[in-house]
């Protein structure tokens, strides 16, 4: 079964307004770019970021010894010591590392993710790297793409503080025509203030609205670190009481121990309404692109068996769009050239 078969297997529901909500952590970018960016620079998780950004040499020069490999541990330690000047230098190094990453030219997992969701859905990312933004930009000729939210900021997205309009850094505010400027990234300290930064606050409000309306919640490569306690609280509040989520499904895409993952995300799970996958392409999005909510409804409520597709991971842009065009046309649009 391939993309062209989804049309006959799953009935497209134009009135389906329930959302598929995807939460991305650093593990998602790692999975999407296992060989790094186009120049081989890695997409680091917290245990790799200190080395990737070459922070040890700088800290050694500052007389700081026994530097932990985990960036979260390092940053929290320096923050608690009040080393503001050192922290600013570290933040600049982190920004420069991520803003210098370059997207591979061929279709990536992030492109597949973008194409496999619709305008009613949302991808909310904790990641600073620019690749989700780049995937959105280079697939913009597709009429219906998911919403995006940047929960800890992003090196490609900025804001006009005067009018609270956000967009690509160096683009222009649609109201005042001034350039969009970078916003601060949120760094891993225990007591984050999500209300202090208006841009970040707006991103969380956007996610919260979609979580309230979610039918499927997919958590991809996000381990809910100890520094994100407040973030989990906000998500739980928006998700609401688990007892009232008796129709919804939680899906976890991660390579960590399944028992540990279940314990972490149990506050979001109603009874047995969850699945754990170790591969994006085995998920509802990968198996039922652009039809994930319809597929889950058919399986859980109509008791239909739908095997799902084997996603065409290694095809060219032309082949990928040709396959998707069948689904696009069913939704009432064609690729905008």
Coordinates of C-alpha atoms in Angstrom, one line a residue:
X1 CA 0.0 0.0 0.0
X2 CA 1.4 3.4 -1.0
X3 CA 0.2 7.0 -0.8
X4 CA -2.1 6.6 -3.8
X5 CA -4.0 3.8 -2.0
X6 CA -4.9 6.0 1.0
X7 CA -7.7 7.6 -1.0
X8 CA -9.5 4.3 -1.3
X9 CA -8.6 3.0 2.2
X10 CA -9.5 6.1 4.2
X11 CA -12.4 8.5 3.4
X12 CA -11.2 12.1 3.6
X13 CA -13.4 14.1 5.9
X14 CA -13.4 17.8 5.1
X15 CA -15.4 18.5 8.2
X16 CA -12.9 16.8 10.5
X17 CA -11.7 19.7 12.6
X18 CA -10.1 17.8 15.4
X19 CA -6.3 18.4 15.5
X20 CA -3.3 16.2 15.4
X21 CA -0.8 17.8 17.8
X22 CA 2.9 17.0 17.5
X23 CA 5.4 17.9 20.2
X24 CA 9.0 17.9 19.0
X25 CA 12.1 17.5 21.2
X26 CA 15.8 17.4 20.3
X27 CA 15.5 13.7 19.6
X28 CA 13.2 14.5 16.6
X29 CA 15.8 16.7 15.0
X30 CA 18.4 14.0 15.7
X31 CA 16.2 11.4 14.0
X32 CA 15.5 13.7 11.1
X33 CA 19.1 14.5 10.4
X34 CA 21.1 11.4 11.6
X35 CA 24.1 12.4 9.4
X36 CA 23.9 16.1 10.5
X37 CA 23.3 19.1 8.2
X38 CA 24.5 19.4 4.6
X39 CA 28.1 20.0 5.9
X40 CA 28.1 17.2 8.5
X41 CA 27.4 19.3 11.6
X42 CA 25.4 17.3 14.0
X43 CA 21.9 18.2 15.4
X44 CA 23.0 17.9 19.0
X45 CA 20.9 16.6 22.0
X46 CA 21.8 18.1 25.4
X47 CA 24.6 15.5 26.0
X48 CA 26.3 16.6 22.8
X49 CA 25.8 20.3 22.7
X50 CA 28.8 21.3 24.9
X51 CA 31.2 19.6 22.6
X52 CA 29.4 20.6 19.4
X53 CA 29.5 24.3 20.2
X54 CA 33.1 24.0 21.4
X55 CA 32.3 25.4 24.8
X56 CA 34.9 23.6 26.9
X57 CA 37.8 25.6 25.4
X58 CA 36.1 28.8 26.3
X59 CA 35.2 27.7 29.8
X60 CA 38.7 26.4 30.4
X61 CA 40.1 29.8 29.4
X62 CA 37.7 31.3 32.0
X63 CA 39.2 29.0 34.6
X64 CA 36.1 26.8 34.9
X65 CA 37.1 23.2 35.3
X66 CA 35.1 19.9 35.4
X67 CA 32.7 21.1 32.7
X68 CA 29.8 18.6 32.5
X69 CA 29.0 17.2 29.0
X70 CA 25.3 17.8 29.5
X71 CA 24.4 21.4 28.5
X72 CA 21.4 21.5 30.7
X73 CA 23.5 20.7 33.7
X74 CA 26.2 23.1 32.7
X75 CA 23.9 26.0 32.1
X76 CA 21.9 25.5 35.3
X77 CA 25.2 25.4 37.2
X78 CA 26.4 28.7 35.8
X79 CA 23.0 30.3 36.1
X80 CA 22.9 29.4 39.8
X81 CA 26.3 30.9 40.3
X82 CA 25.2 34.2 38.7
X83 CA 27.9 34.2 36.0
X84 CA 25.9 36.5 33.6
X85 CA 28.8 37.5 31.4
X86 CA 29.9 33.9 30.8
X87 CA 26.3 32.9 30.2
X88 CA 25.9 35.6 27.5
X89 CA 29.0 34.4 25.8
X90 CA 27.7 30.8 25.9
X91 CA 24.3 31.9 24.6
X92 CA 26.0 33.7 21.7
X93 CA 28.0 30.5 20.9
X94 CA 24.8 28.4 20.9
X95 CA 23.0 30.9 18.7
X96 CA 25.9 30.9 16.2
X97 CA 26.1 27.1 16.1
X98 CA 22.4 26.6 15.3
X99 CA 22.0 29.6 12.9
X100 CA 25.0 28.2 11.0
X101 CA 23.3 24.8 10.3
X102 CA 22.4 24.2 6.6
X103 CA 19.4 22.1 5.4
X104 CA 20.2 19.2 3.1
X105 CA 18.8 19.7 -0.4
X106 CA 17.0 16.4 -0.6
X107 CA 13.6 15.7 1.1
X108 CA 14.1 15.0 4.8
X109 CA 12.0 13.6 7.6
X110 CA 10.9 17.1 8.5
X111 CA 9.7 17.7 5.0
X112 CA 7.7 14.4 5.2
X113 CA 6.3 15.5 8.6
X114 CA 5.3 18.9 7.1
X115 CA 3.6 17.4 4.1
X116 CA 1.8 14.7 6.2
X117 CA -0.3 17.1 8.2
X118 CA -2.9 19.7 7.4
X119 CA -3.8 23.2 8.3
X120 CA -6.0 22.0 11.2
X121 CA -2.9 20.4 12.9
X122 CA 0.1 21.9 14.7
X123 CA 3.7 21.1 15.3
X124 CA 5.1 22.6 18.5
X125 CA 8.8 22.4 18.9
X126 CA 11.2 22.9 21.8
X127 CA 14.1 22.9 19.4
X128 CA 16.2 25.9 18.5
X129 CA 17.5 24.6 15.1
X130 CA 16.1 26.2 11.9
X131 CA 15.1 23.1 10.1
X132 CA 11.4 22.9 10.9
X133 CA 11.1 26.5 9.6
X134 CA 13.1 25.6 6.5
X135 CA 10.9 22.6 5.8
X136 CA 7.8 24.9 6.0
X137 CA 9.4 27.5 3.7
X138 CA 10.4 25.1 1.0
X139 CA 7.0 23.3 1.0
X140 CA 5.0 26.6 1.0
X141 CA 3.6 25.9 -2.5
X142 CA 1.4 23.3 -0.7
X143 CA -1.9 25.1 0.2
X144 CA -2.6 23.3 3.4
X145 CA 0.3 22.9 5.9
X146 CA 0.3 22.6 9.7
X147 CA 0.6 25.4 12.1
X148 CA 3.9 25.9 14.0
X149 CA 4.7 26.9 17.5
X150 CA 8.2 27.6 18.9
X151 CA 8.0 26.9 22.6
X152 CA 11.6 27.9 23.5
X153 CA 12.2 30.3 20.6
X154 CA 14.0 29.6 17.3
X155 CA 17.1 31.0 15.6
X156 CA 15.1 31.6 12.4
X157 CA 12.0 33.2 13.9
X158 CA 11.8 36.7 15.3
X159 CA 9.2 39.3 16.3
X160 CA 8.2 42.9 15.8
X161 CA 7.9 43.8 19.5
X162 CA 5.9 46.9 18.8
X163 CA 3.1 45.1 17.0
X164 CA 3.7 41.5 18.3
X165 CA 3.9 40.2 14.8
X166 CA 6.3 37.3 14.3
X167 CA 8.0 35.8 11.2
X168 CA 11.3 35.0 9.6
X169 CA 14.1 37.1 10.9
X170 CA 15.0 40.0 8.6
X171 CA 11.6 39.9 6.9
X172 CA 9.3 42.9 7.5
X173 CA 6.5 43.5 9.9
X174 CA 3.2 43.7 7.9
X175 CA 2.1 46.6 10.0
X176 CA 5.1 49.0 10.3
X177 CA 7.3 47.6 7.5
X178 CA 10.3 47.4 9.9
X179 CA 12.5 44.4 10.0
X180 CA 11.6 41.4 12.2
X181 CA 14.3 41.1 14.9
X182 CA 15.5 38.0 16.8
X183 CA 13.9 37.0 20.1
X184 CA 15.6 35.5 23.0
X185 CA 15.9 31.7 23.2
X186 CA 14.7 30.0 26.4
X187 CA 17.6 28.2 28.1
X188 CA 17.4 25.2 30.5
X189 CA 16.9 26.6 33.9
X190 CA 14.4 25.1 36.3
X191 CA 12.3 28.2 36.9
X192 CA 11.4 29.3 33.4
X193 CA 9.0 32.3 33.1
X194 CA 6.9 31.6 30.0
X195 CA 5.0 34.8 30.5
X196 CA 7.9 37.2 30.5
X197 CA 8.6 37.0 26.8
X198 CA 5.5 38.0 24.8
X199 CA 6.6 36.0 21.8
X200 CA 7.1 32.8 23.8
X201 CA 3.8 33.4 25.7
X202 CA 1.9 33.7 22.4
X203 CA 3.5 30.4 21.2
X204 CA 2.3 28.6 24.3
X205 CA -1.2 30.1 24.1
X206 CA -1.3 28.8 20.5
X207 CA -0.3 25.3 21.6
X208 CA -2.8 25.3 24.5
X209 CA -5.7 26.0 22.1
X210 CA -4.7 23.2 19.8
X211 CA -4.2 20.7 22.7
X212 CA -7.7 21.4 23.9
X213 CA -9.0 20.4 20.5
X214 CA -6.6 17.5 19.9
X215 CA -7.7 14.1 18.8
X216 CA -4.2 12.6 18.6
X217 CA -1.2 13.8 20.6
X218 CA 2.2 12.7 19.3
X219 CA 5.3 13.3 21.3
X220 CA 8.4 12.9 19.2
X221 CA 11.9 12.8 20.6
X222 CA 11.0 14.8 23.7
X223 CA 12.0 13.3 27.1
X224 CA 10.4 16.0 29.4
X225 CA 13.7 17.0 31.1
X226 CA 13.7 18.2 34.7
X227 CA 14.2 21.8 33.6
X228 CA 10.8 21.6 31.7
X229 CA 8.6 21.0 34.7
X230 CA 6.6 24.2 34.1
X231 CA 6.2 23.3 30.4
X232 CA 4.7 19.9 31.3
X233 CA 2.3 21.6 33.8
X234 CA 1.1 24.0 31.0
X235 CA 0.6 21.1 28.7
X236 CA -1.3 19.1 31.3
X237 CA -3.5 22.0 32.1
X238 CA -4.4 22.5 28.4
X239 CA -4.9 18.7 27.9
X240 CA -7.3 18.7 30.8
X241 CA -8.5 15.8 33.0
X242 CA -7.4 12.4 31.6
X243 CA -10.8 11.0 32.5
X244 CA -12.4 13.2 29.9
X245 CA -9.9 12.1 27.2
X246 CA -11.5 8.8 26.7
X247 CA -11.6 9.0 22.9
X248 CA -8.2 10.6 22.3
X249 CA -4.9 8.8 21.5
X250 CA -1.4 9.5 22.8
X251 CA 1.5 8.4 20.6
X252 CA 5.1 8.5 21.7
X253 CA 8.0 8.2 19.2
X254 CA 11.2 7.6 21.0
X255 CA 14.0 5.0 21.4
X256 CA 14.1 5.2 25.2
X257 CA 12.9 2.4 27.5
X258 CA 9.1 1.9 27.0
X259 CA 8.4 1.6 30.7
X260 CA 10.2 4.9 31.4
X261 CA 8.3 6.6 28.6
X262 CA 5.0 5.4 29.9
X263 CA 5.7 6.7 33.4
X264 CA 6.7 10.1 32.0
X265 CA 3.6 10.5 29.9
X266 CA 1.1 8.6 32.0
X267 CA -0.6 11.9 33.2
X268 CA -1.8 12.4 29.6
X269 CA -2.9 8.8 28.9
X270 CA -6.5 7.5 29.4
X271 CA -6.3 3.7 30.2
X272 CA -4.7 2.0 27.2
X273 CA -5.1 4.8 24.7
X274 CA -1.5 5.1 23.8
X275 CA 1.2 3.6 21.5
X276 CA 5.0 3.8 21.7
X277 CA 6.9 3.6 18.4
X278 CA 10.7 3.8 17.9
X279 CA 10.4 5.1 14.3
X280 CA 8.6 8.1 12.9
X281 CA 7.6 6.1 9.8
X282 CA 5.7 3.6 12.0
X283 CA 3.6 6.3 13.6
X284 CA 0.1 7.5 12.6
X285 CA 1.6 10.4 10.7
X286 CA 4.1 8.2 8.8
X287 CA 1.5 5.4 8.0
X288 CA -1.5 7.7 7.3
X289 CA -0.1 11.0 6.0
X290 CA -2.7 13.8 6.0
X291 CA -5.3 11.3 7.1
X292 CA -4.1 10.4 10.6
X293 CA -7.2 11.5 12.5
X294 CA -9.6 9.8 10.0
X295 CA -7.5 6.6 10.3
X296 CA -7.6 6.6 14.0
X297 CA -11.4 7.2 14.0
X298 CA -11.9 4.3 11.5
X299 CA -9.8 2.0 13.6
X300 CA -11.1 2.8 17.1
X301 CA -14.7 3.7 16.4
X302 CA -15.6 1.9 13.2
X303 CA -13.5 -1.2 13.9
X304 CA -11.9 -1.1 10.5
X305 CA -8.4 -2.6 9.9
X306 CA -6.2 -0.3 7.9
X307 CA -2.6 -1.4 7.5
X308 CA -1.2 1.9 6.5
X309 CA 1.5 2.7 3.9
X310 CA 5.1 2.1 3.7
X311 CA 6.3 5.7 3.5
X312 CA 8.3 6.6 0.4
X313 CA 11.3 7.9 2.3
X314 CA 14.0 8.0 -0.4
X315 CA 12.2 9.5 -3.4
X316 CA 13.0 12.8 -5.1
X317 CA 11.0 16.0 -4.7
X318 CA 9.2 15.4 -8.0
X319 CA 8.2 11.9 -7.1
X320 CA 7.1 12.9 -3.6
X321 CA 4.9 15.7 -4.8
X322 CA 3.4 13.4 -7.5
X323 CA 2.5 10.9 -4.9
X324 CA 1.0 13.5 -2.6
X325 CA -0.9 15.2 -5.4
X326 CA -3.6 12.5 -5.2
X327 CA -4.3 13.5 -1.6
X328 CA -4.1 17.2 -2.3
X329 CA -6.6 16.9 -5.1
X330 CA -9.0 15.0 -2.9
X331 CA -8.7 18.0 -0.5
X332 CA -9.6 20.4 -3.3
X333 CA -6.3 21.9 -4.3
X334 CA -3.3 21.4 -6.6
X335 CA 0.3 22.3 -6.1
X336 CA 0.9 26.0 -6.6
X337 CA 3.7 26.4 -9.1

